[in-house]
CSV table of C-alpha atoms in Angstrom, one decimal:
chain,number,residue,atom,x,y,z
A,1,UNK,CA,-2.7,6.7,-4.4
A,2,UNK,CA,0.5,7.6,-2.2
A,3,UNK,CA,-0.2,6.4,0.9
A,4,UNK,CA,1.3,5.4,4.0
A,5,UNK,CA,5.4,6.1,4.8
A,6,UNK,CA,6.2,2.7,3.0
A,7,UNK,CA,5.3,3.6,-0.5
A,8,UNK,CA,8.2,4.8,-2.7
A,9,UNK,CA,7.2,8.5,-3.7
A,10,UNK,CA,5.9,9.2,0.1
A,11,UNK,CA,8.8,10.5,1.4
A,12,UNK,CA,9.5,12.9,-2.0
A,13,UNK,CA,5.9,14.3,-1.1
A,14,UNK,CA,6.7,14.5,2.4
A,15,UNK,CA,9.8,17.1,1.8
A,16,UNK,CA,7.8,18.4,-1.1
A,17,UNK,CA,5.4,19.2,1.5
A,18,UNK,CA,8.1,20.3,4.5
A,19,UNK,CA,9.6,22.9,2.0
A,20,UNK,CA,6.2,24.3,0.6
A,21,UNK,CA,5.7,24.7,4.8
A,22,UNK,CA,9.1,26.5,5.1
A,23,UNK,CA,8.7,29.3,3.0
A,24,UNK,CA,4.8,29.8,4.4
A,25,UNK,CA,6.4,30.0,7.8
A,26,UNK,CA,8.9,33.0,7.1
A,27,UNK,CA,6.5,35.0,4.8
A,28,UNK,CA,4.7,37.0,7.7
A,29,UNK,CA,8.3,37.8,8.4
A,30,UNK,CA,9.8,38.8,5.2
A,31,UNK,CA,9.8,42.1,3.4
A,32,UNK,CA,7.6,42.6,-0.2
A,33,UNK,CA,11.4,41.6,-1.8
A,34,UNK,CA,12.4,38.6,-0.5
A,35,UNK,CA,8.4,38.2,-0.3
A,36,UNK,CA,8.3,37.2,-3.9
A,37,UNK,CA,11.1,35.8,-3.4
A,38,UNK,CA,10.1,33.3,-1.2
A,39,UNK,CA,6.3,33.0,-3.8
A,40,UNK,CA,9.5,32.2,-6.1
A,41,UNK,CA,11.2,29.5,-4.5
A,42,UNK,CA,7.4,28.2,-3.8
A,43,UNK,CA,6.5,28.1,-6.8
A,44,UNK,CA,10.1,26.0,-8.4
A,45,UNK,CA,9.3,23.2,-5.5
A,46,UNK,CA,5.9,22.5,-7.0
A,47,UNK,CA,6.6,22.7,-10.3
A,48,UNK,CA,9.2,20.5,-10.0
A,49,UNK,CA,8.1,17.8,-7.7
A,50,UNK,CA,5.5,18.0,-10.2
A,51,UNK,CA,7.6,17.2,-13.6
A,52,UNK,CA,9.7,15.0,-11.2
A,53,UNK,CA,5.7,12.7,-10.0
A,54,UNK,CA,4.6,12.9,-13.3
A,55,UNK,CA,7.5,10.8,-14.9
A,56,UNK,CA,7.2,9.1,-11.7
A,57,UNK,CA,3.4,7.2,-12.5
A,58,UNK,CA,4.6,6.9,-16.4
A,59,UNK,CA,4.9,10.5,-18.6
A,60,UNK,CA,7.8,11.4,-19.1
A,61,UNK,CA,11.6,10.0,-20.7
A,62,UNK,CA,11.9,6.4,-19.3
A,63,UNK,CA,9.7,5.7,-22.1
A,64,UNK,CA,12.5,6.1,-24.6
A,65,UNK,CA,12.6,2.3,-23.2
A,66,UNK,CA,11.2,0.1,-25.7
A,67,UNK,CA,8.5,-2.0,-24.4
A,68,UNK,CA,9.4,-6.1,-23.3
A,69,UNK,CA,10.7,-7.4,-20.5
A,70,UNK,CA,14.9,-7.6,-19.8
A,71,UNK,CA,16.5,-9.1,-17.5
A,72,UNK,CA,16.9,-6.2,-14.8
A,73,UNK,CA,19.8,-5.9,-11.3
A,74,UNK,CA,19.5,-2.8,-8.4
A,75,UNK,CA,23.0,-1.2,-8.0
A,76,UNK,CA,23.2,1.5,-6.4
A,77,UNK,CA,24.9,4.9,-6.3
A,78,UNK,CA,28.1,6.5,-4.2
A,79,UNK,CA,28.9,9.9,-6.0
A,80,UNK,CA,30.3,12.5,-3.5
A,81,UNK,CA,27.3,12.7,-0.7
A,82,UNK,CA,24.8,11.2,-3.4
A,83,UNK,CA,23.4,7.9,-3.7
A,84,UNK,CA,20.8,6.8,-5.9
A,85,UNK,CA,19.2,3.2,-6.4
A,86,UNK,CA,19.1,2.7,-9.9
A,87,UNK,CA,18.1,-0.6,-12.8
A,88,UNK,CA,21.2,-2.3,-14.9
A,89,UNK,CA,19.3,-4.1,-18.3
A,90,UNK,CA,20.3,-4.7,-21.5
A,91,UNK,CA,18.4,-3.0,-24.9
A,92,UNK,CA,19.5,-4.6,-28.5
A,93,UNK,CA,23.0,-5.7,-26.7
A,94,UNK,CA,23.8,-2.5,-24.5
A,95,UNK,CA,23.6,-1.0,-21.1
A,96,UNK,CA,20.6,1.3,-19.5
A,97,UNK,CA,20.3,2.4,-16.8
A,98,UNK,CA,17.2,4.0,-14.9
A,99,UNK,CA,16.7,6.1,-12.2
A,100,UNK,CA,14.2,5.0,-9.9
A,101,UNK,CA,12.5,6.3,-6.4
A,102,UNK,CA,14.1,3.8,-3.1
A,103,UNK,CA,11.7,0.9,-2.7
A,104,UNK,CA,12.7,-1.1,0.4
A,105,UNK,CA,12.0,-3.9,-1.9
A,106,UNK,CA,15.5,-3.3,-3.6
A,107,UNK,CA,18.0,-3.7,-1.0
A,108,UNK,CA,17.0,-7.9,-1.6
A,109,UNK,CA,16.2,-7.7,-5.2
A,110,UNK,CA,18.9,-9.9,-7.0
A,111,UNK,CA,19.2,-9.9,-10.6
A,112,UNK,CA,15.9,-10.8,-12.8
A,113,UNK,CA,13.4,-10.0,-15.2
A,114,UNK,CA,11.4,-6.6,-15.1
A,115,UNK,CA,9.0,-5.7,-17.9
A,116,UNK,CA,8.4,-1.7,-19.1
A,117,UNK,CA,5.1,-1.3,-20.2
A,118,UNK,CA,3.0,1.2,-19.5
A,119,UNK,CA,4.3,0.9,-15.7
A,120,UNK,CA,8.4,-0.5,-14.4
A,121,UNK,CA,8.0,-3.6,-12.8
A,122,UNK,CA,10.4,-6.0,-12.0
A,123,UNK,CA,9.2,-9.0,-10.2
A,124,UNK,CA,6.2,-7.9,-9.9
A,125,UNK,CA,6.9,-4.9,-7.9
A,126,UNK,CA,6.2,-1.7,-9.0
A,127,UNK,CA,9.3,1.2,-9.0
A,128,UNK,CA,8.8,4.5,-9.6
A,129,UNK,CA,11.0,6.2,-12.4
A,130,UNK,CA,12.8,9.0,-11.0
A,131,UNK,CA,14.3,10.1,-14.4
A,132,UNK,CA,15.7,9.8,-17.1
A,133,UNK,CA,17.1,6.4,-19.1
A,134,UNK,CA,20.7,6.7,-19.4
A,135,UNK,CA,23.0,5.1,-21.7
A,136,UNK,CA,26.2,6.2,-20.1
A,137,UNK,CA,26.9,4.7,-16.8
A,138,UNK,CA,26.2,7.3,-13.8
A,139,UNK,CA,29.1,9.0,-12.3
A,140,UNK,CA,30.7,7.6,-9.4
A,141,UNK,CA,31.0,4.0,-7.4
A,142,UNK,CA,28.3,1.5,-8.9
A,143,UNK,CA,27.2,-0.9,-6.3
A,144,UNK,CA,25.1,-4.7,-7.6
A,145,UNK,CA,23.2,-6.6,-4.7
A,146,UNK,CA,24.7,-9.7,-4.7
A,147,UNK,CA,23.7,-12.4,-6.5
A,148,UNK,CA,21.6,-13.7,-3.3
A,149,UNK,CA,19.5,-12.5,-1.0
A,150,UNK,CA,21.1,-11.2,2.3
A,151,UNK,CA,19.4,-13.2,5.1
A,152,UNK,CA,19.8,-9.5,7.1
A,153,UNK,CA,18.6,-7.2,4.2
A,154,UNK,CA,14.3,-7.3,5.4
A,155,UNK,CA,16.4,-5.9,8.9
A,156,UNK,CA,18.7,-3.4,6.5
A,157,UNK,CA,15.8,-2.2,4.6
A,158,UNK,CA,13.0,-1.1,7.6
A,159,UNK,CA,15.9,0.7,8.7
A,160,UNK,CA,16.8,2.3,6.2
A,161,UNK,CA,13.1,3.4,5.0
A,162,UNK,CA,12.9,5.2,8.9
A,163,UNK,CA,12.1,8.9,8.3
A,164,UNK,CA,14.9,9.8,10.8
A,165,UNK,CA,17.3,8.9,9.3
A,166,UNK,CA,16.5,9.4,6.2
A,167,UNK,CA,16.1,13.5,6.3
A,168,UNK,CA,19.3,12.6,8.7
A,169,UNK,CA,21.2,11.4,5.0
A,170,UNK,CA,19.3,14.3,3.0
A,171,UNK,CA,20.6,17.1,5.3
A,172,UNK,CA,24.3,16.7,4.3
A,173,UNK,CA,23.9,18.4,1.4
A,174,UNK,CA,22.5,21.4,3.7
A,175,UNK,CA,26.3,22.2,4.3
A,176,UNK,CA,25.5,25.1,1.5
A,177,UNK,CA,22.2,26.7,3.1
A,178,UNK,CA,24.2,29.1,4.6
A,179,UNK,CA,26.4,29.9,2.1
A,180,UNK,CA,23.2,30.5,-0.1
A,181,UNK,CA,22.0,32.5,2.4
A,182,UNK,CA,24.3,34.5,2.2
A,183,UNK,CA,23.8,35.4,-1.5
A,184,UNK,CA,20.1,35.6,-0.6
A,185,UNK,CA,21.0,38.7,2.0
A,186,UNK,CA,23.4,39.9,-0.8
A,187,UNK,CA,20.4,40.0,-2.9
A,188,UNK,CA,17.5,40.6,-0.6
A,189,UNK,CA,18.5,42.5,2.1
A,190,UNK,CA,18.1,42.7,5.6
A,191,UNK,CA,20.3,41.8,8.9
A,192,UNK,CA,21.4,38.7,11.2
A,193,UNK,CA,16.8,37.4,11.0
A,194,UNK,CA,16.5,37.0,7.6
A,195,UNK,CA,20.4,34.9,7.7
A,196,UNK,CA,18.8,32.7,9.1
A,197,UNK,CA,15.2,32.3,7.8
A,198,UNK,CA,17.0,32.1,4.5
A,199,UNK,CA,19.4,29.5,6.0
A,200,UNK,CA,16.5,27.4,6.8
A,201,UNK,CA,14.1,27.9,4.1
A,202,UNK,CA,17.9,26.8,1.8
A,203,UNK,CA,18.4,24.3,4.8
A,204,UNK,CA,14.8,22.9,3.6
A,205,UNK,CA,15.4,23.0,0.2
A,206,UNK,CA,18.7,20.9,0.1
A,207,UNK,CA,17.2,17.9,1.5
A,208,UNK,CA,13.8,18.7,-0.5
A,209,UNK,CA,16.2,18.4,-3.7
A,210,UNK,CA,17.7,15.2,-2.4
A,211,UNK,CA,14.8,13.3,-2.3
A,212,UNK,CA,12.3,14.7,-4.6
A,213,UNK,CA,15.3,13.3,-6.8
A,214,UNK,CA,15.4,9.6,-5.8
A,215,UNK,CA,18.1,9.5,-2.4
A,216,UNK,CA,18.7,6.4,-1.6
A,217,UNK,CA,18.6,6.0,2.2
A,218,UNK,CA,20.5,1.9,2.4
């Protein structure tokens, strides 16, 4: 179950609900064509979120990793506006990377043994995959965790998990919202009110998409 804001999946679920609420809030003001587009957006949000959550709970592509225990370390990816947490481990002499949803415990995680069975566990902590295992290094700068736990790590983790901080960081992706809204108006028509509504919807989708992919606020 997903309970409490500290659960790794609580924030992605919250942003999914937020994106759907935004679509529903604008539905009464939409004409039939715009309403159909809002419905399509809502189905995409629900479908993709369901797929991502299924992967997180053990259904899907991360299971290409052979079951067993491996030495694991956490690395943080920085690529343009994107920031994600990955588990880096070696199988048969080849390095693999598995994206995981952010957990505050990742901030102070040092290299240790991880178990890849029906779930992903690292030092007794259950982590939730945010996508498929990669056999090529993810794009951007990969920052390793310190070899020794940072004494200030718990305070840093507590600050990183705050809802306001996470929303603010993911809202960076909303910079494209006005341009998407212009495209919406071009396709579906409507004046300035429709543009404002489309911008709000696009901004909500941008935050949701960053969160459902497993953004890292640390």
